[in-house]
Coordinates of N, CA and C and ligand atoms in Angstrom, one line a residue:
M29 N 36.2 -88.7 -21.5 CA 36.4 -88.4 -22.9 C 37.5 -89.2 -23.5
E30 N 37.4 -89.6 -24.8 CA 38.3 -90.5 -25.4 C 39.6 -89.7 -25.8
T31 N 40.8 -90.3 -25.5 CA 42.0 -89.6 -25.9 C 42.3 -89.8 -27.4
K32 N 43.1 -88.9 -28.0 CA 43.4 -89.1 -29.4 C 44.3 -90.3 -29.7
K33 N 44.0 -91.1 -30.7 CA 44.8 -92.3 -30.9 C 46.0 -92.0 -31.9
T34 N 47.1 -92.6 -31.7 CA 48.2 -92.5 -32.6 C 47.9 -93.2 -33.9
E35 N 48.7 -92.8 -35.0 CA 48.5 -93.5 -36.3 C 48.6 -95.0 -36.1
E36 N 49.6 -95.4 -35.3 CA 49.9 -96.8 -35.2 C 48.7 -97.5 -34.5
E37 N 48.1 -96.9 -33.5 CA 47.0 -97.5 -32.9 C 45.8 -97.6 -33.8
V38 N 45.6 -96.6 -34.6 CA 44.5 -96.6 -35.6 C 44.7 -97.8 -36.6
E39 N 45.9 -97.9 -37.0 CA 46.2 -99.0 -38.0 C 46.0 -100.4 -37.4
E40 N 46.3 -100.5 -36.1 CA 46.1 -101.8 -35.4 C 44.6 -102.1 -35.3
I41 N 43.8 -101.1 -35.0 CA 42.4 -101.3 -34.8 C 41.8 -101.7 -36.2
K42 N 42.2 -101.0 -37.2 CA 41.7 -101.3 -38.6 C 42.0 -102.8 -38.9
E43 N 43.2 -103.2 -38.7 CA 43.6 -104.6 -39.0 C 42.8 -105.5 -38.2
A44 N 42.6 -105.2 -36.9 CA 41.8 -106.1 -36.0 C 40.4 -106.2 -36.5
V45 N 39.8 -105.1 -36.9 CA 38.4 -105.2 -37.4 C 38.3 -106.0 -38.7
K46 N 39.3 -105.8 -39.6 CA 39.2 -106.6 -40.8 C 39.3 -108.1 -40.6
L47 N 40.0 -108.4 -39.5 CA 40.2 -109.9 -39.2 C 38.9 -110.6 -38.9
E48 N 37.9 -109.9 -38.4 CA 36.6 -110.5 -38.0 C 36.1 -111.3 -39.2
A49 N 36.2 -110.7 -40.4 CA 35.6 -111.2 -41.6 C 36.4 -112.3 -42.3
S50 N 37.6 -112.5 -41.9 CA 38.4 -113.4 -42.6 C 39.0 -114.5 -41.8
E51 N 39.8 -115.3 -42.4 CA 40.3 -116.5 -41.7 C 41.8 -116.5 -41.5
I52 N 42.3 -117.1 -40.5 CA 43.7 -117.3 -40.3 C 44.1 -118.7 -40.8
E53 N 45.2 -118.7 -41.6 CA 45.6 -120.0 -42.2 C 46.9 -120.4 -41.4
Y54 N 46.9 -121.7 -41.0 CA 48.0 -122.3 -40.3 C 48.8 -123.2 -41.1
V55 N 50.1 -123.0 -41.2 CA 50.9 -123.9 -42.0 C 52.1 -124.4 -41.2
S56 N 52.6 -125.6 -41.5 CA 53.8 -126.0 -40.8 C 55.0 -125.5 -41.6
Y57 N 56.2 -125.4 -41.0 CA 57.4 -124.8 -41.7 C 57.6 -125.5 -43.0
G58 N 57.7 -124.6 -44.1 CA 57.7 -125.2 -45.4 C 59.0 -124.9 -46.2
G59 N 60.0 -124.4 -45.5 CA 61.3 -124.2 -46.2 C 61.9 -122.8 -46.0
E60 N 63.0 -122.6 -46.6 CA 63.8 -121.4 -46.4 C 63.0 -120.1 -46.5
H61 N 62.0 -120.1 -47.4 CA 61.2 -118.8 -47.6 C 60.4 -118.4 -46.3
H62 N 60.2 -119.4 -45.4 CA 59.5 -119.1 -44.1 C 60.5 -118.5 -43.1
L63 N 61.8 -118.8 -43.2 CA 62.7 -118.4 -42.2 C 62.7 -116.9 -41.9
P64 N 62.8 -116.0 -42.9 CA 62.8 -114.6 -42.6 C 61.5 -114.1 -41.9
L65 N 60.4 -114.8 -42.2 CA 59.2 -114.4 -41.6 C 59.2 -114.7 -40.1
I66 N 59.7 -115.9 -39.8 CA 59.8 -116.3 -38.4 C 60.8 -115.4 -37.6
M67 N 61.9 -115.1 -38.3 CA 62.9 -114.3 -37.6 C 62.4 -112.9 -37.4
A68 N 61.7 -112.3 -38.3 CA 61.2 -110.9 -38.2 C 60.2 -110.9 -37.0
L69 N 59.4 -111.8 -36.9 CA 58.4 -111.8 -35.8 C 59.0 -112.0 -34.4
V70 N 59.9 -113.0 -34.3 CA 60.6 -113.3 -33.0 C 61.5 -112.1 -32.6
D71 N 62.3 -111.6 -33.6 CA 63.2 -110.5 -33.3 C 62.4 -109.3 -32.8
S72 N 61.2 -109.1 -33.3 CA 60.5 -107.8 -32.9 C 59.8 -108.0 -31.6
E73 N 59.5 -109.2 -31.2 CA 58.6 -109.4 -30.0 C 59.2 -110.0 -28.8
L74 N 60.3 -110.8 -29.0 CA 60.9 -111.4 -27.8 C 62.2 -110.7 -27.4
S75 N 62.4 -110.6 -26.1 CA 63.5 -109.9 -25.6 C 64.9 -110.5 -25.9
E76 N 64.9 -111.9 -26.0 CA 66.1 -112.6 -26.2 C 66.6 -112.6 -27.6
P77 N 67.8 -112.1 -27.9 CA 68.3 -112.1 -29.3 C 68.7 -113.5 -29.7
Y78 N 68.3 -113.9 -30.9 CA 68.8 -115.3 -31.4 C 69.5 -115.1 -32.8
S79 N 70.6 -115.9 -33.0 CA 71.3 -115.8 -34.3 C 70.6 -116.7 -35.3
I80 N 70.9 -116.5 -36.6 CA 70.3 -117.3 -37.6 C 70.6 -118.8 -37.5
F81 N 71.7 -119.1 -36.8 CA 72.1 -120.5 -36.6 C 71.1 -121.1 -35.6
T82 N 70.6 -120.4 -34.7 CA 69.7 -120.9 -33.7 C 68.4 -121.2 -34.4
Y83 N 67.9 -120.3 -35.2 CA 66.6 -120.5 -36.0 C 66.8 -121.7 -36.8
R84 N 67.9 -121.8 -37.6 CA 68.1 -122.9 -38.5 C 68.2 -124.2 -37.7
Y85 N 68.8 -124.3 -36.6 CA 68.9 -125.5 -35.8 C 67.5 -126.1 -35.5
F86 N 66.6 -125.2 -35.2 CA 65.2 -125.7 -34.9 C 64.5 -126.1 -36.1
V87 N 64.4 -125.2 -37.1 CA 63.5 -125.4 -38.2 C 64.1 -126.5 -39.2
Y88 N 65.4 -126.7 -39.3 CA 65.9 -127.7 -40.1 C 65.7 -129.1 -39.5
L89 N 65.9 -129.2 -38.2 CA 65.9 -130.5 -37.6 C 64.5 -130.9 -37.2
W90 N 63.6 -129.9 -36.9 CA 62.2 -130.3 -36.5 C 61.2 -129.4 -37.3
P91 N 61.2 -129.5 -38.6 CA 60.3 -128.6 -39.4 C 58.8 -128.9 -39.1
Q92 N 58.6 -130.1 -38.7 CA 57.2 -130.5 -38.4 C 56.6 -129.9 -37.1
L93 N 57.5 -129.3 -36.3 CA 57.1 -128.8 -35.0 C 57.0 -127.3 -35.0
S94 N 57.3 -126.6 -36.2 CA 57.2 -125.2 -36.3 C 56.0 -124.8 -37.1
F95 N 55.2 -123.9 -36.7 CA 54.0 -123.5 -37.5 C 54.0 -122.0 -37.6
L96 N 53.4 -121.5 -38.7 CA 53.2 -120.1 -39.0 C 51.7 -119.8 -39.2
A97 N 51.2 -118.7 -38.7 CA 49.8 -118.3 -38.9 C 49.8 -117.1 -39.9
F98 N 49.0 -117.2 -41.0 CA 48.9 -116.2 -42.0 C 47.5 -115.5 -42.0
H99 N 47.5 -114.2 -42.2 CA 46.2 -113.6 -42.5 C 46.4 -112.8 -43.8
R100 N 45.7 -113.2 -44.8 CA 45.8 -112.6 -46.2 C 47.2 -112.5 -46.6
G101 N 48.0 -113.5 -46.5 CA 49.3 -113.6 -46.9 C 50.4 -113.0 -46.0
K102 N 49.9 -112.4 -44.9 CA 50.8 -111.8 -44.0 C 51.1 -112.7 -42.8
C103 N 52.3 -112.9 -42.4 CA 52.6 -113.8 -41.3 C 52.3 -113.0 -40.0
V104 N 51.4 -113.6 -39.2 CA 51.0 -112.8 -38.0 C 51.4 -113.6 -36.7
G105 N 51.9 -114.8 -36.8 CA 52.2 -115.6 -35.6 C 53.1 -116.7 -36.0
T106 N 53.9 -117.2 -35.0 CA 54.7 -118.4 -35.2 C 55.0 -119.1 -33.9
V107 N 55.3 -120.4 -34.0 CA 55.8 -121.1 -32.9 C 57.0 -122.0 -33.4
V108 N 58.0 -122.1 -32.6 CA 59.2 -122.8 -33.0 C 59.6 -123.8 -31.9
C109 N 59.8 -125.1 -32.2 CA 60.0 -126.1 -31.2 C 61.0 -127.1 -31.6
K110 N 61.3 -128.0 -30.6 CA 62.1 -129.2 -30.9 C 61.7 -130.3 -30.0
M111 N 62.3 -131.5 -30.2 CA 62.0 -132.6 -29.3 C 63.2 -133.5 -29.3
G112 N 63.3 -134.3 -28.2 CA 64.5 -135.3 -28.2 C 64.6 -135.9 -26.8
E113 N 65.6 -136.7 -26.6 CA 65.9 -137.4 -25.3 C 66.4 -136.4 -24.4
H114 N 65.9 -136.4 -23.1 CA 66.5 -135.6 -22.1 C 66.3 -136.3 -20.8
R115 N 67.5 -136.7 -20.2 CA 67.5 -137.5 -18.9 C 66.5 -138.7 -19.0
N116 N 66.6 -139.5 -19.9 CA 65.7 -140.7 -20.1 C 64.3 -140.4 -20.4
T117 N 64.0 -139.2 -20.7 CA 62.6 -138.8 -21.1 C 62.7 -138.3 -22.5
F118 N 61.7 -138.6 -23.3 CA 61.5 -138.1 -24.6 C 60.6 -136.9 -24.5
R119 N 61.2 -135.7 -24.7 CA 60.4 -134.5 -24.4 C 60.4 -133.4 -25.5
G120 N 59.3 -132.7 -25.6 CA 59.2 -131.6 -26.5 C 59.6 -130.3 -25.8
Y121 N 60.0 -129.3 -26.6 CA 60.4 -128.1 -26.0 C 59.9 -126.9 -26.9
I122 N 59.2 -126.0 -26.3 CA 58.7 -124.8 -27.1 C 59.7 -123.7 -27.0
A123 N 60.4 -123.3 -28.1 CA 61.5 -122.4 -28.0 C 61.0 -120.9 -28.2
M124 N 60.1 -120.7 -29.1 CA 59.7 -119.4 -29.4 C 58.2 -119.4 -29.7
L125 N 57.5 -118.4 -29.3 CA 56.0 -118.2 -29.6 C 55.7 -116.7 -29.7
V126 N 55.2 -116.3 -30.8 CA 54.9 -114.9 -31.0 C 53.6 -114.7 -31.9
V127 N 52.8 -113.8 -31.4 CA 51.7 -113.3 -32.3 C 51.8 -111.8 -32.3
I128 N 51.7 -111.2 -33.5 CA 51.8 -109.7 -33.5 C 50.6 -109.0 -32.9
K129 N 50.9 -107.8 -32.3 CA 49.9 -107.2 -31.4 C 48.5 -107.1 -32.0
P130 N 48.2 -106.6 -33.2 CA 46.8 -106.5 -33.6 C 46.1 -107.8 -33.7
Y131 N 46.8 -108.9 -33.7 CA 46.1 -110.2 -33.8 C 46.0 -111.0 -32.5
R132 N 46.4 -110.4 -31.4 CA 46.4 -111.1 -30.1 C 45.0 -111.2 -29.6
G133 N 44.8 -112.1 -28.7 CA 43.5 -112.3 -28.0 C 42.5 -113.0 -28.8
R134 N 42.9 -113.7 -29.9 CA 41.9 -114.3 -30.8 C 42.2 -115.8 -30.8
G135 N 43.1 -116.3 -29.9 CA 43.3 -117.8 -29.9 C 44.4 -118.2 -30.9
I136 N 45.1 -117.3 -31.5 CA 46.1 -117.7 -32.5 C 47.2 -118.5 -31.9
A137 N 47.8 -117.9 -30.8 CA 48.9 -118.6 -30.1 C 48.5 -119.9 -29.6
T138 N 47.3 -120.0 -29.1 CA 46.7 -121.3 -28.6 C 46.7 -122.3 -29.7
E139 N 46.2 -121.9 -30.8 CA 46.2 -122.8 -32.0 C 47.6 -123.3 -32.4
L140 N 48.5 -122.3 -32.5 CA 49.9 -122.6 -32.9 C 50.5 -123.7 -32.0
V141 N 50.4 -123.4 -30.7 CA 51.0 -124.2 -29.7 C 50.4 -125.6 -29.6
T142 N 49.0 -125.6 -29.8 CA 48.3 -126.9 -29.7 C 48.7 -127.8 -30.9
R143 N 49.0 -127.1 -32.0 CA 49.4 -127.9 -33.2 C 50.8 -128.6 -32.9
S144 N 51.7 -127.8 -32.4 CA 53.0 -128.3 -32.1 C 52.9 -129.4 -31.1
I145 N 52.1 -129.2 -30.0 CA 52.0 -130.2 -29.0 C 51.4 -131.5 -29.5
Q146 N 50.4 -131.4 -30.4 CA 49.8 -132.6 -31.0 C 50.8 -133.4 -31.7
V147 N 51.7 -132.8 -32.5 CA 52.8 -133.5 -33.2 C 53.7 -134.2 -32.2
M148 N 54.0 -133.4 -31.1 CA 54.9 -134.0 -30.1 C 54.3 -135.2 -29.4
M149 N 53.0 -135.1 -29.1 CA 52.3 -136.3 -28.5 C 52.3 -137.5 -29.4
E150 N 52.0 -137.2 -30.7 CA 51.9 -138.3 -31.7 C 53.3 -138.9 -31.9
S151 N 54.4 -138.1 -31.6 CA 55.7 -138.6 -31.9 C 56.3 -139.3 -30.6
G152 N 55.5 -139.4 -29.6 CA 55.9 -140.2 -28.4 C 56.5 -139.4 -27.3
C153 N 56.3 -138.0 -27.3 CA 56.9 -137.2 -26.2 C 56.1 -137.5 -25.0
E154 N 56.8 -137.5 -23.8 CA 56.1 -137.7 -22.5 C 55.8 -136.4 -21.8
E155 N 56.5 -135.4 -22.2 CA 56.2 -134.1 -21.6 C 56.7 -133.0 -22.5
V156 N 56.3 -131.8 -22.2 CA 56.7 -130.6 -23.0 C 57.2 -129.5 -22.0
T157 N 58.3 -128.9 -22.3 CA 58.7 -127.8 -21.4 C 59.0 -126.5 -22.2
L158 N 59.2 -125.5 -21.5 CA 59.6 -124.2 -22.0 C 59.9 -123.2 -20.9
E159 N 60.5 -122.1 -21.2 CA 60.8 -121.1 -20.2 C 60.0 -119.8 -20.6
A160 N 59.5 -119.1 -19.6 CA 58.9 -117.8 -19.8 C 59.3 -116.9 -18.7
E161 N 59.4 -115.6 -19.1 CA 59.8 -114.6 -18.1 C 58.7 -114.6 -17.0
V162 N 59.2 -114.4 -15.8 CA 58.2 -114.4 -14.6 C 57.2 -113.3 -14.7
T163 N 57.6 -112.3 -15.5 CA 56.8 -111.1 -15.6 C 55.8 -111.2 -16.8
N164 N 55.9 -112.2 -17.6 CA 55.1 -112.4 -18.8 C 53.8 -113.0 -18.5
K165 N 52.9 -112.1 -18.0 CA 51.6 -112.6 -17.6 C 50.8 -113.3 -18.7
G166 N 50.8 -112.7 -19.9 CA 50.1 -113.2 -21.0 C 50.5 -114.7 -21.3
A167 N 51.8 -114.9 -21.4 CA 52.3 -116.2 -21.8 C 52.0 -117.2 -20.6
L168 N 52.2 -116.7 -19.4 CA 51.9 -117.6 -18.2 C 50.5 -118.0 -18.2
A169 N 49.6 -117.1 -18.5 CA 48.1 -117.4 -18.5 C 47.8 -118.4 -19.6
L170 N 48.4 -118.1 -20.8 CA 48.1 -119.0 -21.9 C 48.5 -120.4 -21.6
Y171 N 49.8 -120.6 -21.1 CA 50.3 -122.0 -20.9 C 49.5 -122.6 -19.7
G172 N 49.2 -121.8 -18.7 CA 48.4 -122.3 -17.6 C 47.1 -122.9 -18.0
R173 N 46.5 -122.2 -19.0 CA 45.2 -122.6 -19.5 C 45.3 -124.0 -20.2
L174 N 46.5 -124.2 -20.8 CA 46.7 -125.4 -21.6 C 47.1 -126.6 -20.7
G175 N 47.3 -126.3 -19.4 CA 47.7 -127.4 -18.5 C 49.1 -127.4 -18.0
F176 N 49.9 -126.4 -18.4 CA 51.3 -126.4 -18.0 C 51.4 -126.0 -16.5
V177 N 52.4 -126.5 -15.8 CA 52.6 -126.1 -14.4 C 54.0 -125.6 -14.2
R178 N 54.2 -124.8 -13.2 CA 55.5 -124.2 -12.9 C 56.4 -125.2 -12.2
A179 N 57.5 -125.7 -12.9 CA 58.4 -126.7 -12.4 C 59.5 -126.1 -11.6
K180 N 60.0 -124.9 -12.0 CA 61.2 -124.3 -11.4 C 61.2 -122.8 -11.7
R181 N 61.9 -122.1 -10.8 CA 62.2 -120.7 -11.1 C 63.7 -120.6 -11.4
L182 N 64.1 -120.0 -12.5 CA 65.5 -119.9 -12.9 C 66.0 -118.4 -12.7
F183 N 66.9 -118.3 -11.8 CA 67.4 -116.9 -11.4 C 68.1 -116.2 -12.6
R184 N 67.7 -115.0 -12.9 CA 68.3 -114.2 -14.0 C 68.6 -115.0 -15.2
Y185 N 67.6 -115.7 -15.7 CA 67.8 -116.7 -16.8 C 68.0 -115.9 -18.1
Y186 N 67.4 -114.8 -18.3 CA 67.5 -114.1 -19.6 C 68.6 -113.0 -19.5
L187 N 69.1 -112.6 -20.7 CA 70.1 -111.6 -20.9 C 69.7 -110.3 -20.3
N188 N 68.4 -110.0 -20.2 CA 67.9 -108.8 -19.6 C 67.8 -108.8 -18.1
G189 N 68.2 -110.0 -17.5 CA 68.3 -110.1 -16.1 C 67.0 -110.6 -15.4
V190 N 66.0 -110.8 -16.2 CA 64.7 -111.3 -15.6 C 64.8 -112.8 -15.3
D191 N 64.2 -113.2 -14.2 CA 64.0 -114.6 -13.9 C 63.1 -115.3 -14.9
A192 N 63.2 -116.6 -15.0 CA 62.2 -117.4 -15.8 C 61.5 -118.4 -14.9
F193 N 60.3 -118.8 -15.4 CA 59.7 -120.0 -14.9 C 59.9 -121.1 -15.9
R194 N 60.3 -122.3 -15.5 CA 60.3 -123.4 -16.4 C 58.9 -124.0 -16.2
L195 N 58.2 -124.1 -17.3 CA 56.8 -124.6 -17.3 C 56.9 -126.0 -17.9
K196 N 56.0 -126.9 -17.4 CA 56.0 -128.3 -17.9 C 54.6 -128.8 -18.1
L197 N 54.4 -129.5 -19.2 CA 53.1 -130.2 -19.4 C 53.4 -131.7 -19.5
L198 N 52.7 -132.5 -18.7 CA 53.0 -133.9 -18.6 C 51.8 -134.6 -19.4
F199 N 52.1 -135.6 -20.1 CA 51.0 -136.4 -20.9 C 50.7 -137.7 -20.2
P200 N 49.5 -138.1 -20.1 CA 48.3 -137.3 -20.3 C 48.0 -136.6 -19.0
S201 N 47.6 -135.4 -19.1 CA 47.5 -134.6 -17.9 C 46.0 -134.4 -17.6
P202 N 45.6 -134.5 -16.3 CA 44.1 -134.2 -16.0 C 43.8 -132.8 -16.3
L203 N 44.9 -131.9 -16.3 CA 44.6 -130.5 -16.5 C 44.6 -130.1 -18.0
L204 N 44.7 -131.1 -18.8 CA 44.8 -130.7 -20.3 C 43.7 -129.9 -20.8
H205 N 44.0 -128.9 -21.6 CA 43.0 -128.1 -22.3 C 42.2 -129.0 -23.2
P206 N 40.9 -128.7 -23.4 CA 40.0 -129.6 -24.3 C 40.6 -129.8 -25.6
S207 N 41.3 -128.8 -26.2 CA 41.8 -129.0 -27.6 C 43.0 -130.0 -27.6
L208 N 43.6 -130.3 -26.5 CA 44.7 -131.3 -26.4 C 44.2 -132.6 -25.9
A209 N 43.1 -132.6 -25.1 CA 42.6 -133.8 -24.4 C 42.2 -134.8 -25.5
T210 N 41.7 -134.4 -26.6 CA 41.2 -135.3 -27.6 C 42.4 -136.2 -28.1
V211 N 43.5 -135.6 -28.3 CA 44.7 -136.3 -28.8 C 45.2 -137.2 -27.7
A212 N 45.2 -136.7 -26.4 CA 45.7 -137.5 -25.3 C 44.9 -138.8 -25.1
D213 N 43.6 -138.7 -25.3 CA 42.7 -139.8 -25.2 C 43.1 -141.0 -26.1
K214 N 43.5 -140.6 -27.3 CA 43.9 -141.6 -28.3 C 45.2 -142.3 -27.9
D215 N 45.9 -141.7 -26.9 CA 47.3 -142.0 -26.7 C 47.6 -142.8 -25.4
D216 N 46.7 -143.8 -25.1 CA 46.8 -144.5 -23.8 C 48.1 -145.2 -23.6
G217 N 48.7 -145.7 -24.7 CA 50.0 -146.4 -24.6 C 51.1 -145.6 -24.0
N218 N 51.0 -144.3 -24.0 CA 52.1 -143.4 -23.5 C 51.9 -142.9 -22.1
W219 N 51.1 -143.6 -21.3 CA 50.9 -143.2 -19.9 C 52.2 -143.5 -19.1
H220 N 52.6 -142.6 -18.3 CA 53.8 -142.8 -17.4 C 53.4 -142.5 -16.0
N221 N 54.0 -143.3 -15.1 CA 53.6 -143.1 -13.7 C 54.6 -142.3 -12.9
D222 N 55.7 -141.8 -13.6 CA 56.7 -141.1 -12.8 C 56.5 -139.6 -12.9
H223 N 55.2 -139.2 -12.8 CA 54.9 -137.8 -12.9 C 55.3 -137.0 -11.6
I224 N 55.7 -135.8 -11.8 CA 56.0 -135.0 -10.6 C 54.7 -134.6 -10.0
P225 N 54.5 -134.7 -8.7 CA 53.2 -134.3 -8.1 C 53.0 -132.8 -8.4
I226 N 51.7 -132.4 -8.6 CA 51.4 -131.1 -9.0 C 51.9 -130.1 -8.0
E227 N 51.8 -130.4 -6.6 CA 52.2 -129.5 -5.6 C 53.7 -129.1 -5.8
E228 N 54.5 -130.1 -6.1 CA 56.0 -129.8 -6.3 C 56.2 -128.9 -7.5
C229 N 55.4 -129.1 -8.6 CA 55.6 -128.4 -9.8 C 55.1 -126.9 -9.7
S230 N 54.0 -126.7 -9.0 CA 53.4 -125.4 -9.1 C 54.0 -124.5 -8.0
E231 N 54.6 -125.0 -7.0 CA 55.2 -124.2 -5.9 C 56.4 -123.5 -6.4
V232 N 56.5 -122.2 -6.3 CA 57.7 -121.5 -6.7 C 58.4 -121.0 -5.5
H233 N 59.7 -121.3 -5.4 CA 60.5 -120.8 -4.3 C 61.5 -119.7 -4.6
Ligands
COA14 C1 51.8 -114.5 -25.4 C2 51.2 -114.3 -26.8 C3 51.9 -115.3 -27.7 C4 49.7 -114.7 -26.8 O1 49.2 -114.7 -28.1 P1 47.6 -114.6 -28.3 O2 47.4 -115.1 -29.7 O3 47.1 -113.3 -27.9 O4 47.1 -115.7 -27.3 P2 45.6 -116.4 -27.3 O5 44.6 -115.5 -27.9 O6 45.7 -117.8 -27.8 O7 45.4 -116.5 -25.7 C5 44.9 -117.6 -25.1 C6 44.7 -117.3 -23.6 O8 46.0 -116.9 -23.0 C7 45.7 -115.9 -22.0 N1 46.4 -114.6 -22.4 C8 47.0 -114.4 -23.6 N2 47.5 -113.1 -23.6 C9 47.2 -112.6 -22.4 C10 47.4 -111.3 -21.8 N3 48.1 -110.4 -22.4 N4 47.0 -111.1 -20.5 C11 46.3 -112.1 -19.8 N5 46.0 -113.3 -20.4 C12 46.5 -113.5 -21.6 C13 44.2 -115.7 -21.9 O9 43.8 -116.7 -20.9 C14 43.8 -116.2 -23.3 O10 42.5 -116.7 -23.3 P3 41.2 -115.7 -23.4 O11 41.5 -114.7 -24.5 O12 40.1 -116.7 -23.6 O13 41.2 -115.0 -22.0 C15 51.4 -112.9 -27.4 O14 50.9 -112.0 -26.5 C16 52.8 -112.5 -27.8 O15 53.3 -112.8 -28.9 N6 53.5 -111.9 -26.8 C17 54.9 -111.5 -27.0 C18 55.9 -112.6 -27.2 C19 55.8 -113.6 -26.0 O16 55.7 -113.2 -24.8 N7 55.8 -114.9 -26.3 C20 55.8 -115.9 -25.3 C21 57.2 -116.2 -24.8 S1 57.1 -117.5 -23.5

């Protein structure tokens, strides 16, 4: 027998059903009016607290790497990133990724991340990294599907005491998701031979 649903659950289902008939619009960071939207989403869904200075650092310096997803004017997802030199490597970094619950499981996060990674590849990045909680099955599955491997385990990395996996995507990667492979194919000049062997990356100690 089906259990009684809470009002919140009903609302979520309604929104999810409405989504079938409509489209999600993806836009890159367009200015200060987008900042509260990004902050509201990240603050509500990620365990790590960030100050407004952290958000500004990312979106002011790399506006082209942050994207927002809208459904009928409502912001339903966002990704925030940066890129730069790191130990002789030019690399991209995914700082925040969130899709609100009623909109999950529809490829929105994949699309957001793919857009950022495409800009990173076109800008000459050799790799992309990020950290995810070791308990975050959804995020680990999503990034695994895109070709990211586990490079390191970081002990009690987050303020809540949870360990993190550092995930890494190397360009061009044989594991690349089809949506990224098209861009990598065009990018032959950026091939690098100093890749970490897959066994080293994926083994967690
Ligand atoms: C992680 C998150 C961004 C995924 O957003 P999403 O829009 O649902 O992701 P997608 O629909 O693009 O998922 C793509 C793939 O990732 C995997 N995946 C995503 N969420 C999953 C989950 N909860 N459990 C298992 N696999 C999951 C699946 O393989 C999925 O493909 P499939 O639907 O074809 O099976 C979203 O759940 C979220 O905002 N979580 C809270 C914040 C967070 O954890 N951010 C990541 C920090 S590193």
